[in-house]
Tab-separated table of C-alpha atoms and ligand atoms in Angstrom:
chain	number	residue	atom	x	y	z
A	1428	MET	CA	-55.344	69.529	-38.227
A	1429	LYS	CA	-57.990	66.940	-37.304
A	1430	GLU	CA	-57.181	63.258	-37.658
A	1431	SER	CA	-55.852	62.327	-41.073
A	1432	ALA	CA	-58.146	60.384	-43.417
A	1433	VAL	CA	-55.122	58.398	-44.654
A	1434	LYS	CA	-52.325	56.576	-42.827
A	1435	LYS	CA	-50.341	54.908	-45.576
A	1436	ILE	CA	-50.040	56.339	-49.052
A	1437	ALA	CA	-48.337	55.412	-52.313
A	1438	VAL	CA	-47.072	57.733	-55.031
A	1439	LEU	CA	-46.337	57.053	-58.689
A	1440	THR	CA	-45.296	58.921	-61.824
A	1441	SER	CA	-47.031	57.890	-65.055
A	1442	GLY	CA	-47.357	58.753	-68.750
A	1443	GLY	CA	-44.831	61.019	-70.457
A	1444	ASP	CA	-42.208	62.115	-67.941
A	1445	ALA	CA	-41.953	65.832	-67.265
A	1446	PRO	CA	-39.268	68.003	-65.637
A	1447	GLY	CA	-40.348	68.627	-62.054
A	1448	MET	CA	-41.851	65.183	-61.424
A	1449	ASN	CA	-38.950	64.498	-59.060
A	1450	ALA	CA	-39.565	67.748	-57.205
A	1451	ALA	CA	-43.230	66.733	-56.833
A	1452	LEU	CA	-42.228	63.293	-55.553
A	1453	ARG	CA	-39.876	64.902	-53.035
A	1454	ALA	CA	-42.688	67.138	-51.832
A	1455	VAL	CA	-45.101	64.202	-51.445
A	1456	VAL	CA	-42.596	62.067	-49.526
A	1457	ARG	CA	-41.440	64.836	-47.217
A	1458	THR	CA	-44.926	66.179	-46.525
A	1459	ALA	CA	-46.055	62.652	-45.654
A	1460	ASN	CA	-43.054	62.261	-43.361
A	1461	TYR	CA	-43.813	65.586	-41.671
A	1462	TYR	CA	-47.364	64.450	-40.877
A	1463	ASP	CA	-46.331	60.902	-39.836
A	1464	ILE	CA	-47.934	59.203	-42.807
A	1465	GLU	CA	-46.169	56.153	-44.198
A	1466	CYS	CA	-45.216	56.612	-47.837
A	1467	TYR	CA	-44.377	54.113	-50.590
A	1468	GLY	CA	-43.014	54.905	-54.040
A	1469	VAL	CA	-44.306	52.790	-56.931
A	1470	ARG	CA	-41.879	52.056	-59.762
A	1471	GLU	CA	-42.826	52.494	-63.439
A	1472	GLY	CA	-46.275	53.990	-63.063
A	1473	TYR	CA	-49.281	51.695	-63.047
A	1474	ASN	CA	-47.094	48.728	-64.067
A	1475	GLY	CA	-45.451	48.874	-60.641
A	1476	LEU	CA	-48.843	48.933	-58.968
A	1477	ILE	CA	-49.820	45.788	-60.904
A	1478	ASN	CA	-46.498	44.023	-60.244
A	1479	GLY	CA	-46.232	45.045	-56.598
A	1480	ASP	CA	-43.084	47.069	-57.223
A	1481	PHE	CA	-43.255	49.310	-54.132
A	1482	LEU	CA	-40.440	50.849	-52.114
A	1483	LYS	CA	-40.756	52.445	-48.699
A	1484	MET	CA	-39.665	56.090	-48.931
A	1485	GLY	CA	-38.450	58.519	-46.337
A	1486	PRO	CA	-36.959	62.014	-46.444
A	1487	ARG	CA	-33.514	60.737	-47.475
A	1488	SER	CA	-34.926	58.645	-50.371
A	1489	VAL	CA	-35.621	61.898	-52.194
A	1490	LYS	CA	-32.365	63.723	-51.524
A	1491	ASN	CA	-30.671	65.502	-54.424
A	1492	ILE	CA	-33.580	65.151	-56.827
A	1493	ILE	CA	-35.259	68.573	-56.708
A	1494	ASN	CA	-33.046	69.681	-59.610
A	1495	GLN	CA	-33.196	66.457	-61.659
A	1496	GLY	CA	-35.217	65.959	-64.850
A	1497	GLY	CA	-37.038	62.699	-65.571
A	1498	THR	CA	-38.405	60.689	-62.665
A	1499	ILE	CA	-36.395	58.484	-60.300
A	1500	LEU	CA	-39.468	56.250	-59.922
A	1501	LYS	CA	-39.478	55.830	-63.716
A	1502	SER	CA	-42.650	56.110	-65.765
A	1503	ALA	CA	-44.639	53.874	-68.088
A	1504	ARG	CA	-47.591	53.744	-70.404
A	1505	SER	CA	-49.254	50.655	-68.922
A	1506	MET	CA	-51.563	48.743	-71.230
A	1507	GLU	CA	-52.433	46.252	-68.480
A	1508	PHE	CA	-53.885	48.955	-66.227
A	1509	LYS	CA	-56.473	49.601	-68.908
A	1510	THR	CA	-57.894	46.136	-68.183
A	1511	LYS	CA	-60.092	45.206	-65.201
A	1512	GLU	CA	-57.779	42.248	-64.426
A	1513	GLY	CA	-54.744	44.521	-64.287
A	1514	ARG	CA	-56.462	46.981	-61.974
A	1515	GLN	CA	-57.645	44.109	-59.738
A	1516	LYS	CA	-54.003	42.973	-59.333
A	1517	ALA	CA	-53.039	46.567	-58.524
A	1518	TYR	CA	-55.754	46.829	-55.911
A	1519	ASP	CA	-54.763	43.510	-54.321
A	1520	HIS	CA	-51.225	44.849	-53.789
A	1521	CYS	CA	-52.615	48.028	-52.210
A	1522	VAL	CA	-54.735	45.938	-49.819
A	1523	ARG	CA	-51.763	43.690	-48.965
A	1524	LEU	CA	-49.667	46.751	-48.024
A	1525	GLY	CA	-52.544	48.616	-46.377
A	1526	ILE	CA	-52.322	51.560	-48.791
A	1527	ASP	CA	-55.316	53.842	-48.262
A	1528	GLY	CA	-54.396	56.731	-50.564
A	1529	LEU	CA	-52.675	57.070	-53.935
A	1530	VAL	CA	-50.958	60.133	-55.405
A	1531	CYS	CA	-50.813	59.908	-59.205
A	1532	ILE	CA	-48.411	62.317	-60.872
A	1533	GLY	CA	-49.081	62.430	-64.609
A	1534	GLY	CA	-51.304	63.697	-67.380
A	1535	ASP	CA	-54.851	63.177	-68.626
A	1536	GLY	CA	-54.377	59.450	-69.266
A	1537	THR	CA	-52.967	58.912	-65.782
A	1538	PHE	CA	-55.938	60.742	-64.280
A	1539	THR	CA	-58.400	58.695	-66.330
A	1540	GLY	CA	-56.818	55.542	-64.904
A	1541	ALA	CA	-56.871	56.960	-61.359
A	1542	LYS	CA	-60.530	57.876	-61.636
A	1543	ILE	CA	-61.535	54.423	-62.864
A	1544	PHE	CA	-59.429	52.816	-60.089
A	1545	ASN	CA	-61.167	54.948	-57.475
A	1546	GLU	CA	-64.621	54.231	-58.832
A	1547	GLU	CA	-64.010	50.482	-59.022
A	1548	PHE	CA	-62.360	49.917	-55.661
A	1549	GLY	CA	-63.023	53.001	-53.555
A	1550	ILE	CA	-59.346	53.659	-52.848
A	1551	ARG	CA	-58.643	57.370	-52.378
A	1552	VAL	CA	-56.785	58.937	-55.307
A	1553	ILE	CA	-55.454	62.411	-55.918
A	1554	GLY	CA	-53.856	63.696	-59.106
A	1555	VAL	CA	-50.857	65.977	-59.539
A	1556	PRO	CA	-50.655	67.415	-63.074
A	1557	GLY	CA	-47.268	66.477	-64.539
A	1558	THR	CA	-47.033	66.732	-68.319
A	1559	ILE	CA	-45.220	69.071	-70.666
A	1560	ASP	CA	-48.375	69.421	-72.795
A	1561	ASN	CA	-50.250	71.668	-70.319
A	1562	ASP	CA	-53.482	70.027	-71.454
A	1563	ILE	CA	-55.129	69.708	-68.036
A	1564	PHE	CA	-58.030	71.813	-66.828
A	1565	GLY	CA	-57.981	73.101	-63.230
A	1566	THR	CA	-54.436	74.420	-63.110
A	1567	ASP	CA	-52.886	77.405	-64.848
A	1568	ASN	CA	-49.788	75.350	-65.631
A	1569	THR	CA	-48.847	71.691	-65.447
A	1570	ILE	CA	-45.523	70.605	-63.967
A	1571	GLY	CA	-42.893	70.450	-66.716
A	1572	TYR	CA	-44.588	72.816	-69.131
A	1573	ASP	CA	-42.490	75.863	-68.255
A	1574	THR	CA	-39.224	73.929	-68.570
A	1575	ALA	CA	-40.255	72.368	-71.884
A	1576	LEU	CA	-41.305	75.765	-73.183
A	1577	ASN	CA	-37.906	77.234	-72.362
A	1578	THR	CA	-36.141	74.248	-73.906
A	1579	ALA	CA	-38.148	74.719	-77.099
A	1580	MET	CA	-37.423	78.447	-77.073
A	1581	ASP	CA	-33.665	77.895	-76.695
A	1582	ALA	CA	-33.667	75.371	-79.538
A	1583	ILE	CA	-35.672	77.641	-81.862
A	1584	ASP	CA	-33.342	80.550	-81.052
A	1585	LYS	CA	-30.460	78.417	-82.302
A	1586	ILE	CA	-32.375	77.502	-85.442
A	1587	ARG	CA	-32.992	81.201	-86.014
A	1588	ASP	CA	-29.205	81.829	-86.113
A	1589	THR	CA	-28.678	79.386	-88.946
A	1590	ALA	CA	-31.957	80.290	-90.695
A	1591	THR	CA	-30.919	83.945	-90.805
A	1592	SER	CA	-27.391	83.164	-92.002
A	1593	HIS	CA	-28.689	81.160	-94.962
A	1594	ASN	CA	-31.902	83.065	-95.743
A	1595	ARG	CA	-33.882	79.902	-95.075
A	1596	VAL	CA	-37.428	79.008	-94.127
A	1597	PHE	CA	-37.664	76.516	-91.261
A	1598	PHE	CA	-40.654	74.454	-90.215
A	1599	VAL	CA	-40.045	73.522	-86.585
A	1600	GLU	CA	-42.190	70.865	-84.933
A	1601	VAL	CA	-42.594	71.095	-81.169
A	1602	MET	CA	-44.291	68.563	-78.885
A	1603	GLY	CA	-47.984	68.565	-78.048
A	1604	ARG	CA	-49.961	65.466	-78.911
A	1605	ASP	CA	-53.289	67.303	-79.033
A	1606	ALA	CA	-52.354	70.645	-77.522
A	1607	GLY	CA	-50.751	73.778	-78.942
A	1608	PHE	CA	-49.581	75.468	-75.741
A	1609	ILE	CA	-45.875	74.828	-76.310
A	1610	ALA	CA	-46.151	75.849	-79.968
A	1611	LEU	CA	-48.116	79.017	-79.274
A	1612	ASN	CA	-45.889	80.364	-76.524
A	1613	SER	CA	-42.538	79.252	-77.918
A	1614	GLY	CA	-43.605	80.653	-81.294
A	1615	LEU	CA	-44.483	84.022	-79.828
A	1616	ALA	CA	-41.285	84.063	-77.786
A	1617	THR	CA	-39.081	83.328	-80.794
A	1618	GLY	CA	-40.763	85.644	-83.293
A	1619	ALA	CA	-42.150	82.882	-85.510
A	1620	LEU	CA	-43.745	84.052	-88.760
A	1621	ASP	CA	-46.639	81.657	-88.194
A	1622	ILE	CA	-47.770	79.235	-85.493
A	1623	LEU	CA	-49.905	76.228	-86.347
A	1624	ILE	CA	-51.816	74.547	-83.515
A	1625	PRO	CA	-54.512	71.865	-83.396
A	1626	GLU	CA	-56.967	74.046	-81.447
A	1627	ARG	CA	-57.375	76.329	-84.452
A	1628	LYS	CA	-58.475	75.493	-87.976
A	1629	ASP	CA	-55.475	76.500	-90.079
A	1630	SER	CA	-55.347	76.919	-93.840
A	1631	ILE	CA	-52.381	76.649	-96.161
A	1632	GLU	CA	-53.559	79.819	-97.925
A	1633	ASP	CA	-53.235	81.834	-94.701
A	1634	LEU	CA	-49.708	80.529	-94.282
A	1635	PHE	CA	-48.835	81.421	-97.863
A	1636	THR	CA	-50.329	84.899	-97.400
A	1637	ASN	CA	-48.018	85.370	-94.425
A	1638	PHE	CA	-45.036	84.334	-96.553
A	1639	ARG	CA	-46.044	86.820	-99.257
A	1640	ASN	CA	-46.531	89.652	-96.765
A	1641	ALA	CA	-43.181	88.862	-95.209
A	1642	GLU	CA	-41.501	88.980	-98.612
A	1643	LYS	CA	-42.995	92.437	-99.262
A	1644	THR	CA	-41.325	93.831	-96.146
A	1645	GLY	CA	-37.978	92.334	-97.158
A	1646	LYS	CA	-37.955	89.447	-94.694
A	1647	ALA	CA	-35.333	87.004	-95.908
A	1648	SER	CA	-35.773	84.125	-93.487
A	1649	SER	CA	-38.659	82.762	-91.445
A	1650	ILE	CA	-39.548	80.236	-88.820
A	1651	VAL	CA	-42.925	78.508	-88.685
A	1652	VAL	CA	-43.636	76.696	-85.426
A	1653	VAL	CA	-45.938	73.698	-85.769
A	1654	ALA	CA	-47.467	71.665	-82.943
A	1655	GLU	CA	-47.020	67.908	-83.241
A	1656	GLY	CA	-50.801	67.479	-83.200
A	1657	GLU	CA	-51.476	70.038	-85.965
A	1658	LYS	CA	-54.334	68.823	-88.135
A	1659	LEU	CA	-53.630	70.662	-91.408
A	1660	ALA	CA	-50.435	68.741	-92.227
A	1661	ASN	CA	-47.189	67.626	-90.654
A	1662	VAL	CA	-43.960	69.603	-91.025
A	1663	TYR	CA	-42.691	67.562	-93.984
A	1664	GLU	CA	-45.962	67.951	-95.885
A	1665	LEU	CA	-46.028	71.669	-95.098
A	1666	ALA	CA	-42.470	72.020	-96.412
A	1667	GLU	CA	-43.387	70.156	-99.598
A	1668	LYS	CA	-46.514	72.214	-100.239
A	1669	THR	CA	-44.633	75.440	-99.596
A	1670	LYS	CA	-41.843	74.466	-101.983
A	1671	LYS	CA	-44.397	73.961	-104.762
A	1672	ASP	CA	-45.769	77.505	-104.419
A	1673	PHE	CA	-42.458	79.130	-103.492
A	1674	PRO	CA	-39.836	77.246	-105.535
A	1675	ASP	CA	-37.123	79.794	-104.690
A	1676	TYR	CA	-37.378	79.165	-100.953
A	1677	ASP	CA	-34.598	77.194	-99.321
A	1678	ILE	CA	-36.651	75.155	-96.850
A	1679	ARG	CA	-35.580	72.973	-93.919
A	1680	VAL	CA	-37.471	70.974	-91.322
A	1681	ALA	CA	-36.533	70.446	-87.663
A	1682	ILE	CA	-38.360	68.205	-85.205
A	1683	LEU	CA	-37.370	69.034	-81.653
A	1684	GLY	CA	-38.809	65.809	-80.217
A	1685	HIS	CA	-38.008	64.326	-76.849
A	1686	MET	CA	-35.291	66.789	-75.915
A	1687	GLN	CA	-38.263	68.935	-74.812
A	1688	ARG	CA	-39.095	66.415	-72.099
A	1689	GLY	CA	-35.645	66.389	-70.497
A	1690	GLY	CA	-33.471	68.671	-68.441
A	1691	SER	CA	-33.366	70.246	-65.028
A	1692	PRO	CA	-36.726	71.797	-64.085
A	1693	SER	CA	-37.082	75.582	-64.169
A	1694	CYS	CA	-37.596	77.532	-60.956
A	1695	ALA	CA	-41.307	77.903	-61.769
A	1696	ASP	CA	-41.698	74.140	-62.216
A	1697	ARG	CA	-39.866	73.354	-58.966
A	1698	VAL	CA	-42.043	75.762	-57.008
A	1699	LEU	CA	-45.227	74.471	-58.667
A	1700	ALA	CA	-44.206	70.839	-58.056
A	1701	SER	CA	-43.397	71.532	-54.396
A	1702	ARG	CA	-46.719	73.260	-53.785
A	1703	LEU	CA	-48.788	70.629	-55.589
A	1704	GLY	CA	-46.965	67.689	-53.988
A	1705	TYR	CA	-47.645	69.241	-50.581
A	1706	GLY	CA	-51.261	69.945	-51.592
A	1707	ALA	CA	-51.798	66.358	-52.743
A	1708	VAL	CA	-50.838	64.911	-49.365
A	1709	THR	CA	-52.743	67.462	-47.299
A	1710	GLY	CA	-55.739	66.982	-49.620
A	1711	LEU	CA	-55.725	63.221	-48.988
A	1712	MET	CA	-55.368	63.859	-45.254
A	1713	GLU	CA	-58.449	66.088	-45.364
A	1714	GLY	CA	-60.400	63.258	-46.973
A	1715	LYS	CA	-60.373	64.523	-50.551
A	1716	THR	CA	-60.515	61.934	-53.300
A	1717	ASN	CA	-60.934	61.719	-57.072
A	1718	VAL	CA	-59.648	65.275	-57.378
A	1719	MET	CA	-56.554	66.925	-58.780
A	1720	ALA	CA	-54.418	69.458	-56.932
A	1721	GLY	CA	-53.787	72.476	-59.147
A	1722	MET	CA	-52.629	76.053	-58.954
A	1723	ARG	CA	-54.896	78.827	-60.206
A	1724	SER	CA	-53.989	82.498	-59.825
A	1725	ASN	CA	-51.355	81.408	-57.295
A	1726	ASP	CA	-53.890	79.556	-55.118
A	1727	LEU	CA	-53.957	75.831	-54.398
A	1728	VAL	CA	-57.266	74.467	-55.727
A	1729	TYR	CA	-58.801	71.004	-56.064
A	1730	THR	CA	-60.733	70.089	-59.197
A	1731	PRO	CA	-62.689	66.870	-59.725
A	1732	ILE	CA	-60.612	64.603	-61.975
A	1733	GLU	CA	-63.625	64.254	-64.255
A	1734	GLU	CA	-63.485	68.006	-64.953
A	1735	ALA	CA	-59.699	68.121	-65.179
A	1736	ILE	CA	-59.691	65.639	-68.052
A	1737	LYS	CA	-62.910	66.643	-69.821
A	1738	LYS	CA	-62.672	70.426	-69.812
A	1739	HIS	CA	-59.948	72.261	-71.668
A	1740	ASN	CA	-57.853	75.291	-70.919
A	1741	GLU	CA	-58.706	77.639	-73.759
A	1742	ILE	CA	-56.003	78.852	-76.103
A	1743	ASN	CA	-55.587	82.601	-75.759
A	1744	GLU	CA	-56.423	83.870	-79.246
A	1745	ASP	CA	-54.830	87.222	-78.404
A	1746	LEU	CA	-51.430	85.557	-78.471
A	1747	LEU	CA	-51.979	84.466	-82.074
A	1748	LEU	CA	-52.993	87.966	-83.074
A	1749	ILE	CA	-50.039	89.556	-81.276
A	1750	SER	CA	-47.681	87.048	-82.849
A	1751	LYS	CA	-49.068	87.828	-86.319
A	1752	ILE	CA	-48.744	91.590	-85.804
A	1753	LEU	CA	-45.215	91.367	-84.434
A	1754	ALA	CA	-43.793	88.775	-86.811
A	1755	ILE	CA	-43.758	90.904	-89.967
B	1191	ADP	N1	-58.945	54.615	-69.983
B	1191	ADP	C1	-57.971	54.242	-69.141
B	1191	ADP	N2	-58.194	53.261	-68.224
B	1191	ADP	C2	-57.240	52.873	-67.365
B	1191	ADP	N3	-55.988	53.382	-67.373
B	1191	ADP	C3	-55.702	54.336	-68.265
B	1191	ADP	C4	-56.674	54.830	-69.190
B	1191	ADP	N4	-56.091	55.793	-69.944
B	1191	ADP	C5	-54.822	55.883	-69.517
B	1191	ADP	N5	-54.569	55.032	-68.506
B	1191	ADP	C6	-53.308	54.760	-67.831
B	1191	ADP	O1	-52.553	55.940	-67.675
B	1191	ADP	C7	-51.287	55.771	-68.317
B	1191	ADP	C8	-50.729	57.098	-68.743
B	1191	ADP	O2	-51.562	57.689	-69.728
B	1191	ADP	P1	-50.945	58.409	-71.007
B	1191	ADP	O3	-52.080	58.913	-71.815
B	1191	ADP	O4	-49.988	57.493	-71.656
B	1191	ADP	O5	-50.063	59.605	-70.393
B	1191	ADP	P2	-50.466	60.935	-69.614
B	1191	ADP	O6	-50.916	60.556	-68.256
B	1191	ADP	O7	-49.189	61.709	-69.569
B	1191	ADP	O8	-51.535	61.613	-70.423
B	1191	ADP	C9	-51.589	54.780	-69.425
B	1191	ADP	O9	-50.442	54.146	-69.906
B	1191	ADP	C10	-52.510	53.807	-68.706
B	1191	ADP	O10	-51.800	52.918	-67.894
B	1192	FBP	O1	-42.727	59.538	-75.509
B	1192	FBP	P1	-43.872	59.018	-76.307
B	1192	FBP	O2	-44.504	57.835	-75.678
B	1192	FBP	O3	-43.461	58.810	-77.730
B	1192	FBP	O4	-45.024	60.115	-76.324
B	1192	FBP	C1	-44.916	61.343	-76.963
B	1192	FBP	C2	-45.971	62.273	-76.398
B	1192	FBP	O5	-45.702	62.549	-75.033
B	1192	FBP	C3	-45.756	63.957	-74.794
B	1192	FBP	O6	-44.432	64.445	-74.786
B	1192	FBP	C4	-46.393	64.238	-73.468
B	1192	FBP	O7	-47.705	63.763	-73.474
B	1192	FBP	P2	-48.317	63.027	-72.226
B	1192	FBP	O8	-48.023	63.884	-71.057
B	1192	FBP	O9	-49.776	62.909	-72.528
B	1192	FBP	O10	-47.647	61.704	-72.083
B	1192	FBP	C5	-46.526	64.515	-76.011
B	1192	FBP	O11	-46.232	65.870	-76.271
B	1192	FBP	C6	-46.066	63.595	-77.087
B	1192	FBP	O12	-46.996	63.533	-78.129
B	1193	MG	MG1	-51.665	63.087	-71.977
């Protein structure tokens, strides 16, 4: 490899934590060590950058974390980084330490911040997609999505046991601020009667038609999976509306919440995190900046951050159709 474009890098985890962030951090630190690049960890996302909370990291600083959920660097949603003054403080710390490249592990918000930071001060930045929401363009999957999906599936399977035993209808809310990927795939995997996601315009009448069709075939219990960001109504409102039209239904609501963000990362997430963490460091070394390392069709690819946050991975409508056909 020709001479590296960076000599001293920093790495941070930011936004909602996601299983596999630690595996990505491990990959960044150890790849840097392999190529003789100094590496600093930044605590609590952009807040640590602003407060100068850096720690020198070497191969042993990331021992025993490949299998751990959360992030040992901790994460934050930093309001101060959204201000010019905050970013100036962050840049001053980078200059003081001689940091010439920054690896930002996080979601769309984290990338927006990284892009602005790069454009204001010229410091090299590279993004690693770590969010359970899977709402980043330029990678087939984001780190943490597969684990969260399996956590949601396991939880809904358990709900199915009790729903079936009591002939109940359950509205289950899964995470996804603006994205329905977890809902769509966990819903298909658990045989949900209906799946409501923000990417599609849903109607209460369609839902009620599904209930009626299900009744006709003798279905005695049902699960409806609803993404957190669903626009039609939230799970409580859906339950209330349903009760009005179907007074005989015994309805319950379950919100899976933050349990979906925790836990040991799946094999797929560990492999993805290792490959992207490696790709982030080698990308910086090659002089890349303002891009995100992603995995598409099993290949490491770099996408401009601008595109990664502006474009959207399309929902596969086929999955909704298949789910509808198979659920009744
Ligand atoms: N427009 C912005 N300008 C500067 N920093 C931003 C901007 N948007 C987000 N960030 C930074 O990125 C952090 C993480 O973003 P957030 O949306 O909370 O999570 P995620 O990265 O998982 O989408 C924010 O708390 C903030 O510090
Ligand atoms: O933990 P918080 O701050 O309440 O945020 C909840 C949000 O974080 C997520 O779990 C992940 O989203 P981000 O990756 O954008 O942070 C969303 O699904 C959810 O809406
Ligand atoms: Mg986000």
